[in-house]
PDB file of C-alpha atoms in Angstrom:
ATOM      1  CA  MET A   1     124.555  71.554  50.090  1.00 45.00           C
ATOM      2  CA  THR A   2     121.197  69.731  49.564  1.00 45.00           C
ATOM      3  CA  THR A   3     117.856  70.056  47.182  1.00 44.00           C
ATOM      4  CA  SER A   4     115.174  68.631  49.520  1.00 43.00           C
ATOM      5  CA  PRO A   5     111.628  70.662  49.838  1.00 43.00           C
ATOM      6  CA  THR A   6     111.181  72.849  53.287  1.00 43.00           C
ATOM      7  CA  GLY A   7     107.068  72.844  52.839  1.00 40.00           C
ATOM      8  CA  ALA A   8     105.467  75.487  49.519  1.00 45.00           C
ATOM      9  CA  ASP A   9     109.261  76.784  48.634  1.00 58.00           C
ATOM     10  CA  ALA A  10     110.575  72.627  46.533  1.00 75.00           C
ATOM     11  CA  VAL A  11     112.574  74.441  45.136  1.00 85.00           C
ATOM     12  CA  ASP A  12     116.916  73.553  44.539  1.00 92.00           C
ATOM     13  CA  PRO A  13     119.416  76.303  46.392  1.00 95.00           C
ATOM     14  CA  ALA A  14     121.148  76.897  43.275  1.00 94.00           C
ATOM     15  CA  VAL A  15     118.037  76.623  41.663  1.00 94.00           C
ATOM     16  CA  ARG A  16     116.773  80.206  43.797  1.00 94.00           C
ATOM     17  CA  GLU A  17     120.117  80.692  43.816  1.00 96.00           C
ATOM     18  CA  GLU A  18     119.572  81.887  40.007  1.00 96.00           C
ATOM     19  CA  LEU A  19     116.243  83.185  39.725  1.00 95.00           C
ATOM     20  CA  ASP A  20     117.402  85.837  42.667  1.00 96.00           C
ATOM     21  CA  ARG A  21     120.263  87.054  40.700  1.00 97.00           C
ATOM     22  CA  LEU A  22     118.095  87.097  37.978  1.00 97.00           C
ATOM     23  CA  ARG A  23     115.154  88.452  39.885  1.00 97.00           C
ATOM     24  CA  LYS A  24     118.075  91.518  41.628  1.00 98.00           C
ATOM     25  CA  SER A  25     119.331  92.554  38.053  1.00 98.00           C
ATOM     26  CA  ILE A  26     115.937  93.043  36.586  1.00 97.00           C
ATOM     27  CA  ASP A  27     115.125  95.514  40.064  1.00 97.00           C
ATOM     28  CA  ASN A  28     118.092  97.611  38.779  1.00 98.00           C
ATOM     29  CA  ILE A  29     117.745  97.306  35.477  1.00 98.00           C
ATOM     30  CA  ASP A  30     113.817  98.703  36.677  1.00 97.00           C
ATOM     31  CA  ALA A  31     115.445 101.766  38.684  1.00 97.00           C
ATOM     32  CA  ALA A  32     117.385 103.222  36.760  1.00 98.00           C
ATOM     33  CA  VAL A  33     114.048 103.247  33.455  1.00 97.00           C
ATOM     34  CA  VAL A  34     112.251 104.726  36.380  1.00 97.00           C
ATOM     35  CA  HIS A  35     114.953 107.538  37.366  1.00 97.00           C
ATOM     36  CA  LEU A  36     115.473 107.810  33.505  1.00 98.00           C
ATOM     37  CA  LEU A  37     111.559 108.358  32.344  1.00 97.00           C
ATOM     38  CA  ALA A  38     111.462 110.879  35.443  1.00 97.00           C
ATOM     39  CA  GLU A  39     114.085 112.885  33.577  1.00 97.00           C
ATOM     40  CA  ARG A  40     112.609 112.922  30.175  1.00 97.00           C
ATOM     41  CA  PHE A  41     109.741 114.394  31.475  1.00 95.00           C
ATOM     42  CA  SER A  42     111.232 116.821  33.222  1.00 95.00           C
ATOM     43  CA  ARG A  43     112.387 117.217  29.729  1.00 96.00           C
ATOM     44  CA  THR A  44     108.791 116.922  27.958  1.00 95.00           C
ATOM     45  CA  GLN A  45     107.960 120.191  30.343  1.00 93.00           C
ATOM     46  CA  GLN A  46     110.307 122.094  29.733  1.00 94.00           C
ATOM     47  CA  VAL A  47     109.688 121.806  25.573  1.00 92.00           C
ATOM     48  CA  GLY A  48     105.795 122.319  26.671  1.00 89.00           C
ATOM     49  CA  HIS A  49     106.454 125.349  28.549  1.00 90.00           C
ATOM     50  CA  LEU A  50     108.681 126.445  25.757  1.00 90.00           C
ATOM     51  CA  LYS A  51     105.749 125.597  22.768  1.00 88.00           C
ATOM     52  CA  ALA A  52     103.530 127.343  24.792  1.00 86.00           C
ATOM     53  CA  ARG A  53     105.276 130.218  25.901  1.00 87.00           C
ATOM     54  CA  HIS A  54     106.254 130.789  22.094  1.00 89.00           C
ATOM     55  CA  ARG A  55     102.744 130.001  20.670  1.00 86.00           C
ATOM     56  CA  LEU A  56     104.647 127.150  18.965  1.00 86.00           C
ATOM     57  CA  PRO A  57     102.295 123.935  18.377  1.00 83.00           C
ATOM     58  CA  PRO A  58     102.213 122.093  20.082  1.00 78.00           C
ATOM     59  CA  ALA A  59     102.429 118.661  18.440  1.00 80.00           C
ATOM     60  CA  ASP A  60     105.569 118.456  15.670  1.00 86.00           C
ATOM     61  CA  PRO A  61     104.393 114.953  14.037  1.00 89.00           C
ATOM     62  CA  ALA A  62     107.682 114.873  12.150  1.00 93.00           C
ATOM     63  CA  ARG A  63     109.828 115.128  15.084  1.00 92.00           C
ATOM     64  CA  GLU A  64     107.595 111.659  15.567  1.00 92.00           C
ATOM     65  CA  ALA A  65     107.831 109.585  12.904  1.00 94.00           C
ATOM     66  CA  ARG A  66     112.003 110.865  13.875  1.00 96.00           C
ATOM     67  CA  GLN A  67     112.183 109.578  17.054  1.00 96.00           C
ATOM     68  CA  ILE A  68     110.192 106.156  15.758  1.00 96.00           C
ATOM     69  CA  GLU A  69     112.467 105.367  12.825  1.00 97.00           C
ATOM     70  CA  ARG A  70     115.461 106.167  15.324  1.00 97.00           C
ATOM     71  CA  LEU A  71     114.871 103.552  18.160  1.00 96.00           C
ATOM     72  CA  ARG A  72     113.112 101.113  15.594  1.00 97.00           C
ATOM     73  CA  ALA A  73     117.381 101.758  14.733  1.00 97.00           C
ATOM     74  CA  LEU A  74     118.291 101.495  17.952  1.00 97.00           C
ATOM     75  CA  ALA A  75     116.790  98.513  19.051  1.00 97.00           C
ATOM     76  CA  GLU A  76     116.830  96.364  15.776  1.00 96.00           C
ATOM     77  CA  ASP A  77     120.806  97.059  17.118  1.00 96.00           C
ATOM     78  CA  ALA A  78     120.206  96.319  20.463  1.00 95.00           C
ATOM     79  CA  GLU A  79     118.587  93.107  19.239  1.00 93.00           C
ATOM     80  CA  LEU A  80     114.928  94.001  21.122  1.00 94.00           C
ATOM     81  CA  ASP A  81     111.622  94.253  18.845  1.00 93.00           C
ATOM     82  CA  PRO A  82     110.960  97.457  16.037  1.00 96.00           C
ATOM     83  CA  ALA A  83     107.997  97.175  16.986  1.00 95.00           C
ATOM     84  CA  PHE A  84     107.794  96.502  20.723  1.00 94.00           C
ATOM     85  CA  ALA A  85     109.619 100.305  21.013  1.00 95.00           C
ATOM     86  CA  GLU A  86     107.463 101.587  18.187  1.00 96.00           C
ATOM     87  CA  LYS A  87     105.076 101.063  20.732  1.00 95.00           C
ATOM     88  CA  PHE A  88     106.621 101.837  23.693  1.00 95.00           C
ATOM     89  CA  LEU A  89     107.335 105.361  22.390  1.00 95.00           C
ATOM     90  CA  THR A  90     103.855 105.779  21.738  1.00 93.00           C
ATOM     91  CA  PHE A  91     103.088 104.714  24.846  1.00 94.00           C
ATOM     92  CA  ILE A  92     105.349 106.933  26.547  1.00 94.00           C
ATOM     93  CA  ILE A  93     104.003 110.197  24.314  1.00 91.00           C
ATOM     94  CA  ALA A  94     100.606 109.659  25.374  1.00 89.00           C
ATOM     95  CA  GLU A  95     101.797 109.959  28.478  1.00 90.00           C
ATOM     96  CA  VAL A  96     103.532 113.400  27.141  1.00 90.00           C
ATOM     97  CA  ILE A  97      99.954 114.627  26.199  1.00 83.00           C
ATOM     98  CA  ARG A  98      98.213 113.667  29.098  1.00 81.00           C
ATOM     99  CA  HIS A  99     101.273 116.329  31.043  1.00 80.00           C
ATOM    100  CA  HIS A 100     100.202 118.752  28.492  1.00 72.00           C
ATOM    101  CA  GLU A 101      96.440 118.338  28.904  1.00 74.00           C
ATOM    102  CA  ARG A 102      97.140 118.908  32.734  1.00 72.00           C
ATOM    103  CA  ILE A 103      98.592 121.853  32.254  1.00 64.00           C
ATOM    104  CA  ALA A 104      96.511 123.290  29.442  1.00 63.00           C
ATOM    105  CA  GLU A 105      93.221 122.967  32.501  1.00 69.00           C
ATOM    106  CA  THR A 106      95.155 124.203  34.962  1.00 66.00           C
ATOM    107  CA  GLY A 107      95.640 126.916  33.428  1.00 52.00           C
ATOM    108  CA  GLY A 108      99.339 126.861  33.206  1.00 52.00           C
ATOM    109  CA  THR A 109     101.015 129.071  29.504  1.00 48.00           C
ATOM    110  CA  GLY A 110      97.824 127.308  28.369  1.00 43.00           C
ATOM    111  CA  THR A 111      99.468 125.289  26.491  1.00 40.00           C
ATOM    112  CA  THR A 112      97.554 121.285  24.490  1.00 41.00           C
ATOM    113  CA  PRO A 113     100.000 118.313  23.639  1.00 44.00           C
ATOM    114  CA  SER A 114     102.403 116.983  22.720  1.00 45.00           C
ATOM    115  CA  GLY A 115     106.052 118.061  23.835  1.00 51.00           C
ATOM    116  CA  THR A 116     108.166 115.706  21.866  1.00 60.00           C
TER     117      THR A 116
ATOM    118  CA  MET B   1     121.695 138.168  16.676  1.00 44.00           C
ATOM    119  CA  THR B   2     118.672 138.568  13.821  1.00 44.00           C
ATOM    120  CA  THR B   3     115.184 136.653  14.736  1.00 43.00           C
ATOM    121  CA  SER B   4     113.400 137.581  11.752  1.00 43.00           C
ATOM    122  CA  PRO B   5     111.418 134.458   9.421  1.00 43.00           C
ATOM    123  CA  THR B   6     113.001 132.611   7.041  1.00 42.00           C
ATOM    124  CA  GLY B   7     110.275 130.846   5.402  1.00 40.00           C
ATOM    125  CA  ALA B   8     108.214 127.996   7.370  1.00 44.00           C
ATOM    126  CA  ASP B   9     110.677 128.117   9.976  1.00 58.00           C
ATOM    127  CA  ALA B  10     109.388 131.572  11.641  1.00 75.00           C
ATOM    128  CA  VAL B  11     110.972 130.268  15.607  1.00 85.00           C
ATOM    129  CA  ASP B  12     113.420 132.708  17.460  1.00 92.00           C
ATOM    130  CA  PRO B  13     117.246 131.189  17.001  1.00 95.00           C
ATOM    131  CA  ALA B  14     117.609 131.435  19.989  1.00 94.00           C
ATOM    132  CA  VAL B  15     114.357 129.125  21.404  1.00 94.00           C
ATOM    133  CA  ARG B  16     114.880 126.679  18.451  1.00 94.00           C
ATOM    134  CA  GLU B  17     118.338 125.679  19.996  1.00 96.00           C
ATOM    135  CA  GLU B  18     116.995 125.839  23.638  1.00 96.00           C
ATOM    136  CA  LEU B  19     114.221 123.279  22.116  1.00 95.00           C
ATOM    137  CA  ASP B  20     116.858 121.099  19.998  1.00 96.00           C
ATOM    138  CA  ARG B  21     118.676 121.328  23.450  1.00 97.00           C
ATOM    139  CA  LEU B  22     116.310 119.857  25.048  1.00 97.00           C
ATOM    140  CA  ARG B  23     115.188 117.321  22.241  1.00 97.00           C
ATOM    141  CA  LYS B  24     118.565 116.016  21.940  1.00 98.00           C
ATOM    142  CA  SER B  25     118.848 115.270  26.039  1.00 98.00           C
ATOM    143  CA  ILE B  26     114.848 113.426  25.201  1.00 98.00           C
ATOM    144  CA  ASP B  27     116.797 111.305  22.213  1.00 97.00           C
ATOM    145  CA  ASN B  28     119.985 110.606  24.445  1.00 98.00           C
ATOM    146  CA  ILE B  29     117.788 109.629  27.436  1.00 98.00           C
ATOM    147  CA  ASP B  30     115.062 106.918  25.231  1.00 97.00           C
ATOM    148  CA  ALA B  31     118.801 105.483  23.572  1.00 97.00           C
ATOM    149  CA  ALA B  32     119.755 104.633  26.990  1.00 98.00           C
ATOM    150  CA  VAL B  33     115.935 102.646  28.057  1.00 97.00           C
ATOM    151  CA  VAL B  34     116.394 101.298  25.116  1.00 97.00           C
ATOM    152  CA  HIS B  35     119.708  99.209  26.101  1.00 97.00           C
ATOM    153  CA  LEU B  36     118.473  98.473  29.311  1.00 98.00           C
ATOM    154  CA  LEU B  37     114.968  97.008  27.709  1.00 97.00           C
ATOM    155  CA  ALA B  38     116.765  94.897  25.774  1.00 97.00           C
ATOM    156  CA  GLU B  39     119.609  93.648  29.023  1.00 97.00           C
ATOM    157  CA  ARG B  40     115.766  93.534  30.448  1.00 97.00           C
ATOM    158  CA  PHE B  41     114.556  90.886  28.420  1.00 95.00           C
ATOM    159  CA  SER B  42     117.352  89.321  28.653  1.00 95.00           C
ATOM    160  CA  ARG B  43     116.605  88.234  31.905  1.00 96.00           C
ATOM    161  CA  THR B  44     113.756  87.488  32.121  1.00 95.00           C
ATOM    162  CA  GLN B  45     114.022  85.370  28.724  1.00 93.00           C
ATOM    163  CA  GLN B  46     116.353  83.195  30.672  1.00 94.00           C
ATOM    164  CA  VAL B  47     114.111  83.381  33.710  1.00 92.00           C
ATOM    165  CA  GLY B  48     111.288  82.224  31.614  1.00 89.00           C
ATOM    166  CA  HIS B  49     113.969  79.694  30.579  1.00 90.00           C
ATOM    167  CA  LEU B  50     114.836  78.285  33.928  1.00 90.00           C
ATOM    168  CA  LYS B  51     111.652  78.489  35.393  1.00 88.00           C
ATOM    169  CA  ALA B  52     110.754  76.376  32.219  1.00 86.00           C
ATOM    170  CA  ARG B  53     113.331  74.309  32.774  1.00 87.00           C
ATOM    171  CA  HIS B  54     112.783  73.453  36.637  1.00 89.00           C
ATOM    172  CA  ARG B  55     109.241  73.798  36.014  1.00 86.00           C
ATOM    173  CA  LEU B  56     108.898  76.460  38.664  1.00 86.00           C
ATOM    174  CA  PRO B  57     105.009  77.943  38.007  1.00 83.00           C
ATOM    175  CA  PRO B  58     105.486  80.220  35.527  1.00 78.00           C
ATOM    176  CA  ALA B  59     103.653  83.504  36.778  1.00 80.00           C
ATOM    177  CA  ASP B  60     104.311  85.336  40.644  1.00 86.00           C
ATOM    178  CA  PRO B  61     101.328  87.750  41.497  1.00 89.00           C
ATOM    179  CA  ALA B  62     102.677  87.947  44.954  1.00 93.00           C
ATOM    180  CA  ARG B  63     106.509  88.286  43.296  1.00 92.00           C
ATOM    181  CA  GLU B  64     104.479  91.049  40.943  1.00 92.00           C
ATOM    182  CA  ALA B  65     103.434  93.020  43.616  1.00 94.00           C
ATOM    183  CA  ARG B  66     105.765  93.659  45.323  1.00 96.00           C
ATOM    184  CA  GLN B  67     107.262  94.991  42.251  1.00 96.00           C
ATOM    185  CA  ILE B  68     105.140  97.353  42.034  1.00 96.00           C
ATOM    186  CA  GLU B  69     105.234  98.101  45.582  1.00 97.00           C
ATOM    187  CA  ARG B  70     108.803  98.941  45.063  1.00 97.00           C
ATOM    188  CA  LEU B  71     108.292 100.796  41.558  1.00 96.00           C
ATOM    189  CA  ARG B  72     106.036 103.220  42.822  1.00 97.00           C
ATOM    190  CA  ALA B  73     107.685 104.400  46.048  1.00 97.00           C
ATOM    191  CA  LEU B  74     111.159 104.658  44.053  1.00 97.00           C
ATOM    192  CA  ALA B  75     108.765 106.547  41.006  1.00 97.00           C
ATOM    193  CA  GLU B  76     107.502 109.673  44.393  1.00 96.00           C
ATOM    194  CA  ASP B  77     111.487 109.926  45.609  1.00 96.00           C
ATOM    195  CA  ALA B  78     111.486 110.520  41.968  1.00 95.00           C
ATOM    196  CA  GLU B  79     108.927 112.622  40.394  1.00 93.00           C
ATOM    197  CA  LEU B  80     107.082 110.127  38.921  1.00 94.00           C
ATOM    198  CA  ASP B  81     103.657 110.075  38.670  1.00 93.00           C
ATOM    199  CA  PRO B  82     103.263 106.681  41.049  1.00 96.00           C
ATOM    200  CA  ALA B  83     100.403 105.534  38.879  1.00 95.00           C
ATOM    201  CA  PHE B  84     102.542 105.499  35.604  1.00 94.00           C
ATOM    202  CA  ALA B  85     105.060 104.077  37.136  1.00 95.00           C
ATOM    203  CA  GLU B  86     103.168 101.333  38.007  1.00 96.00           C
ATOM    204  CA  LYS B  87     101.496 101.839  34.597  1.00 95.00           C
ATOM    205  CA  PHE B  88     105.037 101.071  33.232  1.00 95.00           C
ATOM    206  CA  LEU B  89     105.260  98.057  34.397  1.00 95.00           C
ATOM    207  CA  THR B  90     102.083  96.720  33.672  1.00 93.00           C
ATOM    208  CA  PHE B  91     103.366  97.757  30.072  1.00 94.00           C
ATOM    209  CA  ILE B  92     106.259  95.782  30.118  1.00 94.00           C
ATOM    210  CA  ILE B  93     104.429  92.571  32.092  1.00 91.00           C
ATOM    211  CA  ALA B  94     102.192  92.199  29.160  1.00 89.00           C
ATOM    212  CA  GLU B  95     105.738  92.087  26.848  1.00 90.00           C
ATOM    213  CA  VAL B  96     107.113  89.508  28.349  1.00 90.00           C
ATOM    214  CA  ILE B  97     104.260  86.899  28.694  1.00 83.00           C
ATOM    215  CA  ARG B  98     103.548  88.001  25.199  1.00 81.00           C
ATOM    216  CA  HIS B  99     107.787  86.429  24.951  1.00 80.00           C
ATOM    217  CA  HIS B 100     107.119  83.833  27.088  1.00 72.00           C
ATOM    218  CA  GLU B 101     104.311  82.655  24.844  1.00 74.00           C
ATOM    219  CA  ARG B 102     106.463  82.794  21.883  1.00 72.00           C
ATOM    220  CA  ILE B 103     109.520  80.257  23.760  1.00 64.00           C
ATOM    221  CA  ALA B 104     105.966  78.242  24.489  1.00 63.00           C
ATOM    222  CA  GLU B 105     104.874  78.078  20.625  1.00 69.00           C
ATOM    223  CA  THR B 106     107.811  77.511  18.917  1.00 66.00           C
ATOM    224  CA  GLY B 107     107.913  74.264  21.355  1.00 52.00           C
ATOM    225  CA  GLY B 108     111.327  75.394  23.068  1.00 51.00           C
ATOM    226  CA  THR B 109     110.761  73.975  26.350  1.00 48.00           C
ATOM    227  CA  GLY B 110     107.017  74.042  26.585  1.00 43.00           C
ATOM    228  CA  THR B 111     106.333  76.612  29.178  1.00 40.00           C
ATOM    229  CA  THR B 112     104.012  79.346  29.360  1.00 41.00           C
ATOM    230  CA  PRO B 113     103.605  83.911  30.585  1.00 44.00           C
ATOM    231  CA  SER B 114     105.738  85.446  33.086  1.00 45.00           C
ATOM    232  CA  GLY B 115     108.728  85.444  34.407  1.00 51.00           C
ATOM    233  CA  THR B 116     109.039  88.688  35.818  1.00 59.00           C
TER     234      THR B 116
END
C-alpha cells in the first residue's frame, strides 16, 4: 500500500479509512438521535394537547427537576458530562415550549408552554 | 372508577394515567438519547486524537456542511423541524469543540477544536 500524497488530500489511506469509519459511526448515531427526537416531540405534543384539554397547568417545575436529576445520573453512568446532559435537556425543553407557544398562537386548544 | 379530587391532585385518574404513560415514554427516549450521545462523544474524541496524531486540520467546514444538509433531510423525513435539527447539530458540535479544547489545555496531543 502506498501512502504517497495526491494533491490536496495528502492523508495516509489507513488514517483516512479510520477517519471515515468513525465519521460513518457518528452519522449513524446522529440519524438515530434525530429519529428519537422526532418521536419525543410527538409525545410532548400529545402531553401539550392533553393538558390543554383538561386545563392542567402547562408547566410542571417538579417534573422538570426530576428529569434533570435523572438525566444527570444516567449521564454519569454513561461517562457523559452531567452538566452537558442538563444543558441538553434544557435545550430540548426550550424547543418544546416553542412548539406549545405555536399551538397557542395558531388557535389549537389555546394552551401555552411546557408539556415536559 | 371515581374521579373525585383528592387534595391538590384533582386530576381525572384516566388523564393522569395517560400523562404518566406519555412521560414514561419521554423518559425512555431521553435515556436512549443520553446513551447515544455518550457513544457519539466517544467517537469524536477518537477523531480528535486521530487528527492530532496525524497533524490533520482540526476543523472541516465541508464535512460540517454535509452533516447539516444530511440531518436537515433526515429531520424532514421524520417530521422534525429541519431548522431545529440544524440547531441541535450546532449545539452538539459546540460541545465537541469544548472537549477538544480541553484535550489541548491538558496537554494531551496538543490539538484544538473540531473532530466532526
